[in-house]
mmCIF file of C-alpha atoms in Angstrom:
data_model
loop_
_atom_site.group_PDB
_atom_site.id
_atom_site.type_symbol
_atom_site.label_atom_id
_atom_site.label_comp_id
_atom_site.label_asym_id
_atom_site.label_seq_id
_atom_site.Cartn_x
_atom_site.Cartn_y
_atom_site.Cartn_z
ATOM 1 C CA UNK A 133 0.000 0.000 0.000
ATOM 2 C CA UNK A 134 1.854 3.344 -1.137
ATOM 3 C CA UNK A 135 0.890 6.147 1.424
ATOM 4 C CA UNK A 136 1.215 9.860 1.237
ATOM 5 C CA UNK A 137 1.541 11.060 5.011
ATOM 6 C CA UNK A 138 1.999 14.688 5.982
ATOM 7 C CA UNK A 139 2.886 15.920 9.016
ATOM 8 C CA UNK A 140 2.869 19.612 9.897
ATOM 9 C CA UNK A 141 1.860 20.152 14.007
ATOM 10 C CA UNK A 142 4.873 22.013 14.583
ATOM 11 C CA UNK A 143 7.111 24.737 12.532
ATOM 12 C CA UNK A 144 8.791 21.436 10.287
ATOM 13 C CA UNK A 145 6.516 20.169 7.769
ATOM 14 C CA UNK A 146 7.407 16.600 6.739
ATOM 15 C CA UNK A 147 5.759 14.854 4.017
ATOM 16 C CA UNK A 148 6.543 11.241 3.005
ATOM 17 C CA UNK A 149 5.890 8.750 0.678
ATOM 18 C CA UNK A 150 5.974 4.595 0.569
ATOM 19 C CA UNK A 151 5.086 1.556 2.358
ATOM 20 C CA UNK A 152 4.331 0.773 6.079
ATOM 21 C CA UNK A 153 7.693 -0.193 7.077
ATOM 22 C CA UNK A 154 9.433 -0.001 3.492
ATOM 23 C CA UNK A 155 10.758 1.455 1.018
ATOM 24 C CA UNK A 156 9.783 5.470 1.618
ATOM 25 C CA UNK A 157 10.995 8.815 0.774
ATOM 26 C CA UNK A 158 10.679 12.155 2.983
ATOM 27 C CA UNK A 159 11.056 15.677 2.813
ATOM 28 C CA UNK A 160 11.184 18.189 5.428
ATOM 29 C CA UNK A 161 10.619 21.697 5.361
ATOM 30 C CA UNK A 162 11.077 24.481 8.470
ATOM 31 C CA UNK A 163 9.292 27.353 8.658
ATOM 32 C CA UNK A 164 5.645 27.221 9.506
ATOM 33 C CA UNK A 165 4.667 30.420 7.412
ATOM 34 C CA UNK A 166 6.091 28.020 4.305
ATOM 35 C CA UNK A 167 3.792 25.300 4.345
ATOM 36 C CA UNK A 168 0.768 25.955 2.782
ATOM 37 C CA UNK A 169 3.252 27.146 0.062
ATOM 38 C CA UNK A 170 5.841 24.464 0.154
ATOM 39 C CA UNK A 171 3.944 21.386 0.757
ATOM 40 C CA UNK A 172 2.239 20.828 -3.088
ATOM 41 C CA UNK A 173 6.198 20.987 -3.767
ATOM 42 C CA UNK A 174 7.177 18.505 -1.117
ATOM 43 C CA UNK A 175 4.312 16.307 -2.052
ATOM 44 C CA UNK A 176 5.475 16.029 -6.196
ATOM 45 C CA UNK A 177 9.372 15.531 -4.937
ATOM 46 C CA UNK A 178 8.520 12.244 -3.047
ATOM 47 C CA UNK A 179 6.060 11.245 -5.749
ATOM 48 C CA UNK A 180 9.162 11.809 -8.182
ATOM 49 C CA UNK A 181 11.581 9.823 -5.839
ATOM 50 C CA UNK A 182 9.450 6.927 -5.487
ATOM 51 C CA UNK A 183 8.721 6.618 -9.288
ATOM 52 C CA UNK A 184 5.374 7.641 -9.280
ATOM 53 C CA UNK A 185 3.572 9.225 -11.971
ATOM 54 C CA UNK A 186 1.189 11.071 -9.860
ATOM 55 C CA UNK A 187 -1.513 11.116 -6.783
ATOM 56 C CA UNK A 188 -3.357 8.445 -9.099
ATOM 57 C CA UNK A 189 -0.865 6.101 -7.882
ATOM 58 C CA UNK A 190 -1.204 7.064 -3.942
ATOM 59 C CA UNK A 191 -3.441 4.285 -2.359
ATOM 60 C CA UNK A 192 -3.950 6.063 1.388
ATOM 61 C CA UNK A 193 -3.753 9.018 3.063
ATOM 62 C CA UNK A 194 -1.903 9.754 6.656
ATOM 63 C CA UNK A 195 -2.031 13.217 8.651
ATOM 64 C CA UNK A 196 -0.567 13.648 12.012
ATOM 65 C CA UNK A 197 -3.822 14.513 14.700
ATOM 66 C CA UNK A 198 -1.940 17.370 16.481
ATOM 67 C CA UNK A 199 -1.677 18.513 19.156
ATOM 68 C CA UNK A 200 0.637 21.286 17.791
ATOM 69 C CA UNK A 201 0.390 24.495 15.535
ATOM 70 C CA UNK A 202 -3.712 25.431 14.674
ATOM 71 C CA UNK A 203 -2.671 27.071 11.167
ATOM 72 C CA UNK A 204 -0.053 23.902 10.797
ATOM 73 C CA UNK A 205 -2.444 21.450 11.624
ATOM 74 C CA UNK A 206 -4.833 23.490 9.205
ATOM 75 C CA UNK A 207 -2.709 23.197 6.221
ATOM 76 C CA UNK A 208 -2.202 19.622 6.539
ATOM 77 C CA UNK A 209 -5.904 18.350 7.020
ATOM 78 C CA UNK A 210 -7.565 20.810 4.339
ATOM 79 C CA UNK A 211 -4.728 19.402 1.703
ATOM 80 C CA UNK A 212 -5.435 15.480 2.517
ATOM 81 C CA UNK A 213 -8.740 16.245 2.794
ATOM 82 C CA UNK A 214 -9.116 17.872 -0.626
ATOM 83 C CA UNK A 215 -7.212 14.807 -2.391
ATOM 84 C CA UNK A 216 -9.701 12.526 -0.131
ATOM 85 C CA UNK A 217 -12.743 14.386 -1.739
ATOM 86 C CA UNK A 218 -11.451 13.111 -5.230
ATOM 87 C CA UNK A 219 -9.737 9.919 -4.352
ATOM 88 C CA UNK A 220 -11.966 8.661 -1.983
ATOM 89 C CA UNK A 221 -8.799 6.848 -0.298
ATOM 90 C CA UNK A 222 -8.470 4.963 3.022
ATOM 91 C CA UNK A 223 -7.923 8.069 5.583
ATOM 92 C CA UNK A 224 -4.979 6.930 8.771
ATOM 93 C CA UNK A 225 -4.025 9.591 11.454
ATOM 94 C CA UNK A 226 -1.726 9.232 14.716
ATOM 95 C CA UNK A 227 -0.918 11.701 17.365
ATOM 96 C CA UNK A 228 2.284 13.438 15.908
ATOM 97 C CA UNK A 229 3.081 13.266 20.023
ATOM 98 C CA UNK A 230 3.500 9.202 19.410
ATOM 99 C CA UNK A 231 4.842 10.144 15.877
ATOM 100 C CA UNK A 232 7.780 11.657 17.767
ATOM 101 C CA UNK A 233 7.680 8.961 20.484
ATOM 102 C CA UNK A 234 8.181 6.117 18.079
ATOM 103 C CA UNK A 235 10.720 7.369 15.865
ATOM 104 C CA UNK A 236 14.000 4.784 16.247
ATOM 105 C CA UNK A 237 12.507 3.845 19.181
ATOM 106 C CA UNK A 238 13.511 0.318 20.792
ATOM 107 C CA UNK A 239 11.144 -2.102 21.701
ATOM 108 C CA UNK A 240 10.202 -2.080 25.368
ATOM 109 C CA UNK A 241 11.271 1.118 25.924
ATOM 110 C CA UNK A 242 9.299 3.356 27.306
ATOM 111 C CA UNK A 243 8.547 6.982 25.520
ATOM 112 C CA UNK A 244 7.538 10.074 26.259
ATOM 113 C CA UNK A 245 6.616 12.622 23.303
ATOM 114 C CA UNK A 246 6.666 16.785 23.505
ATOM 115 C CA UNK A 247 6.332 19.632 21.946
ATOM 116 C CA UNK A 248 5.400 23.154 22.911
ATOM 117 C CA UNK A 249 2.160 24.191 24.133
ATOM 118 C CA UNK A 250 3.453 27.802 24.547
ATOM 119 C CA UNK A 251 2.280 30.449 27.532
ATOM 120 C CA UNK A 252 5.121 27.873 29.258
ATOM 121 C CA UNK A 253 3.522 24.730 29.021
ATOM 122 C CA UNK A 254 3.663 21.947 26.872
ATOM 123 C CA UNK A 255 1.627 18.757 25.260
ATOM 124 C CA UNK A 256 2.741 15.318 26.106
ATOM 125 C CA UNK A 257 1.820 12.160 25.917
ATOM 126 C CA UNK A 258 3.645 8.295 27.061
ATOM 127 C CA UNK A 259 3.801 5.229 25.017
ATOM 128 C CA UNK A 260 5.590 2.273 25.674
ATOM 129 C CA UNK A 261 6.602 0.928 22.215
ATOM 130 C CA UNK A 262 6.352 -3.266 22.152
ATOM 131 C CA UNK A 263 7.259 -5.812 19.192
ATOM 132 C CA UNK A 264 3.705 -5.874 18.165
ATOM 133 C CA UNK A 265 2.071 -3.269 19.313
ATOM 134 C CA UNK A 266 1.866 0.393 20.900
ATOM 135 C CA UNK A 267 0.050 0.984 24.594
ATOM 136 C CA UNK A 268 -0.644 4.339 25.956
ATOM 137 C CA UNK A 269 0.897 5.151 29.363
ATOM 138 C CA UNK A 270 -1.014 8.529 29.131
ATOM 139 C CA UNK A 271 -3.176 10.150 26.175
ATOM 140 C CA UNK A 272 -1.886 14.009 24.921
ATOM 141 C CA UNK A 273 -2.655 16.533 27.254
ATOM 142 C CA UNK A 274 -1.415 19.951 27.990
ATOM 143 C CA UNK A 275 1.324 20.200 31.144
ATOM 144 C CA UNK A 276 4.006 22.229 32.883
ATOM 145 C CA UNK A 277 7.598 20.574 33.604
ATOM 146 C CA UNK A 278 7.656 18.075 36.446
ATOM 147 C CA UNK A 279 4.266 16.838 35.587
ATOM 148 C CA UNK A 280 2.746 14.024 37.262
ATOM 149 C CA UNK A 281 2.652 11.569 34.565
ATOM 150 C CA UNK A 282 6.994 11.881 33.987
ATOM 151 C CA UNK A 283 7.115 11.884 37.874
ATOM 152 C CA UNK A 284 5.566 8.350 38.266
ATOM 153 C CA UNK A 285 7.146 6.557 35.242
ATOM 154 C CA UNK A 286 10.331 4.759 34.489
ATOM 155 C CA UNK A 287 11.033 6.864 31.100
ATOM 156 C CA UNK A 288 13.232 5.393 28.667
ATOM 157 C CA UNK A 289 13.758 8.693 25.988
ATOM 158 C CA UNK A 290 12.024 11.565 26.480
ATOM 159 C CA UNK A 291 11.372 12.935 22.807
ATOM 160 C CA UNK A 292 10.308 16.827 21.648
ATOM 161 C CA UNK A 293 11.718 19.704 19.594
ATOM 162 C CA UNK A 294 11.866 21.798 22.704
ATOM 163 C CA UNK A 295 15.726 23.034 23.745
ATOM 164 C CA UNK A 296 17.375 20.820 25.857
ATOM 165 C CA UNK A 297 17.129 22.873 28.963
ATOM 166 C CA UNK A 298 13.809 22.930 28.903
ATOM 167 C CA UNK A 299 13.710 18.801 27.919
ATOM 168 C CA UNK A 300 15.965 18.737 31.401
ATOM 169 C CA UNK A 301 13.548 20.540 33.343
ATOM 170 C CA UNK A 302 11.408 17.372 33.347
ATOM 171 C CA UNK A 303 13.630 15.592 35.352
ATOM 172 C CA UNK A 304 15.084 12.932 32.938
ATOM 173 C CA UNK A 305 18.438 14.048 32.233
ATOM 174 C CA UNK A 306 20.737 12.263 29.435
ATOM 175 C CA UNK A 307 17.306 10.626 28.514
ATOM 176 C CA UNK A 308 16.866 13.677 26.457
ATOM 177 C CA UNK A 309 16.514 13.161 22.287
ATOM 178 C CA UNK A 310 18.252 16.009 20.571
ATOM 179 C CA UNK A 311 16.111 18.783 19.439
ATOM 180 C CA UNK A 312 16.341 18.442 15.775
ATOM 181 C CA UNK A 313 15.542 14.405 16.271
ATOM 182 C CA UNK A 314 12.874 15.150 18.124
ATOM 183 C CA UNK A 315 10.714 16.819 14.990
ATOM 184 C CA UNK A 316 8.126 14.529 13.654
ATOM 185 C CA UNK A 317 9.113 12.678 10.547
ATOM 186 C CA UNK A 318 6.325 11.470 8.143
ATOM 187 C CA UNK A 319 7.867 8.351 7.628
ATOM 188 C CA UNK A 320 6.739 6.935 11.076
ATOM 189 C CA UNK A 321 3.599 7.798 10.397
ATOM 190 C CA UNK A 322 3.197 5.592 8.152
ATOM 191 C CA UNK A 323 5.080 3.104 9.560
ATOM 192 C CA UNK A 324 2.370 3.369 12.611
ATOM 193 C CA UNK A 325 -0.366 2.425 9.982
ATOM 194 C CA UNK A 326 -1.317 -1.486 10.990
ATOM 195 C CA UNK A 327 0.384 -1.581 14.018
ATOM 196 C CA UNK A 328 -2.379 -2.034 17.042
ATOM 197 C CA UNK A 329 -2.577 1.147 19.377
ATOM 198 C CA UNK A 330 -0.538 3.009 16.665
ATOM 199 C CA UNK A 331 -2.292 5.037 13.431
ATOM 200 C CA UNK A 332 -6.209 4.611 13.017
ATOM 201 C CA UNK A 333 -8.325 4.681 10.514
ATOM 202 C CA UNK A 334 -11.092 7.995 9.660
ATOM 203 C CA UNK A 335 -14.157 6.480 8.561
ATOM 204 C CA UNK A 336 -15.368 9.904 7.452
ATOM 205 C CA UNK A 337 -12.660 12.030 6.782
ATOM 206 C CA UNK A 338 -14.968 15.315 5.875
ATOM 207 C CA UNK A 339 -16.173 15.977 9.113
ATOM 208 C CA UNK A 340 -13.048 14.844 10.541
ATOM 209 C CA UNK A 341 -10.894 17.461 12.674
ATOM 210 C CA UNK A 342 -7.542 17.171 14.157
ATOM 211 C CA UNK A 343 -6.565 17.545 18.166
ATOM 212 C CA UNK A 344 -5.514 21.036 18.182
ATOM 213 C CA UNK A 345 -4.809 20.411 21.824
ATOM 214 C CA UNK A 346 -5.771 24.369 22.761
ATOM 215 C CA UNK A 347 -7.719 27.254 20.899
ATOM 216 C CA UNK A 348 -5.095 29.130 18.555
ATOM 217 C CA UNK A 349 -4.484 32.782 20.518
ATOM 218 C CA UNK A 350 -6.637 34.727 18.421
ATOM 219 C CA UNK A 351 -9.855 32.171 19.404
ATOM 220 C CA UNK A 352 -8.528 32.146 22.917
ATOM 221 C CA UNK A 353 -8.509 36.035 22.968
ATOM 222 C CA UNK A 354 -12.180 36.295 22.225
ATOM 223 C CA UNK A 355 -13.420 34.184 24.210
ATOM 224 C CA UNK A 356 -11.855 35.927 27.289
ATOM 225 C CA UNK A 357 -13.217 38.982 25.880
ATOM 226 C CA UNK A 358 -16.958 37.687 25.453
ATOM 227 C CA UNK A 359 -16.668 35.453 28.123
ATOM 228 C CA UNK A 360 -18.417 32.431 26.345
ATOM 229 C CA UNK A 361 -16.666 30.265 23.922
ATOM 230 C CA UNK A 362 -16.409 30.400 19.774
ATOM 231 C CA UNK A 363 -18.352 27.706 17.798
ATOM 232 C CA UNK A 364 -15.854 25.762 14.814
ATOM 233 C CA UNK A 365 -16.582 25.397 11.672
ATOM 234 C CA UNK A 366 -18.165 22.377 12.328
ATOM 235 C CA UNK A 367 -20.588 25.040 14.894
ATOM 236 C CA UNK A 368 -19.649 23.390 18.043
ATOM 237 C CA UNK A 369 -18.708 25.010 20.790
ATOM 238 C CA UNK A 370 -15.358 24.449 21.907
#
């Protein structure tokens, strides 16, 4: 099954192309002002690397769930969802937090995935990552260093794209992934497709919305002005 998997929750967009656990190719962008701009590029480079003569040869679709950036996340559902309206392909999405988590990651160890929340916080979430199959030690939420959650586990690798000194605040010194590894990377998103507790499947990707984790600033803004919260475009309250 060839997938086309995008990820773009935080300011590196990384779109990737191939089969669950083989042959793929990637490209990364940084910048989140780029992607809405770079990633129709990105998307024709891997389709050009793998040989392929076009979307009419991509058989599924895989989008990171957030949480992360609300104009990021944005970008990458309306594009999938746009090729989904005309392809009609099977839909996969994963929590880019576990994205992170699993990348290289050794079975039995025990994971924790970040990334930054801003206002000083940040979202994680815990996996422990076994030979067939992924179980959550905690679900994404929003935290502060020396959480609860890190407190009462034995963490293996602590993964995020926040600077180290801020990784070390949690506690788990020299378990600490380097910054730049700890980007999301398309390519385990896809690997996470068929893999139990990992990537599942959208049964109706139109009225399907990623886990922005918080309101973007500008949502959060009114609503402490009018003191009542702002309906999505789906008109639901948040």
């Amino acid at each position: 099954m060839m997938v086309l998997a995008v990820d773009a929750a935080t300011d590196r967009l990384s779109v990737a192309l191939g089969h669950p656990r083989g042959r793929q190719a990637v490209r990364a962008l940084s910048g989140a002002r780029r992607h809405a701009g770079a990633l129709p590029r990105l998307v024709n480079e891997v389709l050009d690397e793998m040989g392929a003569a076009g979307l009419s040869e991509v058989e599924a679709l895989a989008v990171s769930d957030g949480p992360g950036s609300f104009t990021g996340l944005r970008v990458a559902t309306s594009w999938a969802k746009g090729v989904w309206q005309v392809r009609r392909l099977p839909f996969w999405t994963a929590s880019t937090l576990l994205v992170r988590a699993a990348r290289d990651a050794a079975v039995g160890t025990r994971v924790v995935g970040v990334g930054s929340a801003l206002r000083g916080e940040v979202y994680a979430a815990g996996y422990r990552i076994l030979d067939d199959r992924i179980e959550t030690l905690f679900a994404p939420t929003v935290a502060s260093p020396g959480h609860g959650n890190l407190q009462d586990l034995t963490v293996d690798r602590l993964v995020g794209d926040l600077p180290e000194a801020e990784m070390v605040a949690w506690g788990v010194a020299g378990l600490v992934v380097s910054e730049e590894d700890g980007k999301p990377d398309a390519r385990t998103l896809i690997d996470l497709i068929g893999v139990p507790g990992g990537a599942w499947s959208i049964e109706a990707p139109s009225t399907w919305e990623p886990e922005y984790g918080r309101p973007a600033e500008a949502q959060a803004k009114w609503e402490r002005t009018h003191g009542r919260s702002l309906s999505d475009s789906m008109g639901r309250a948040g």
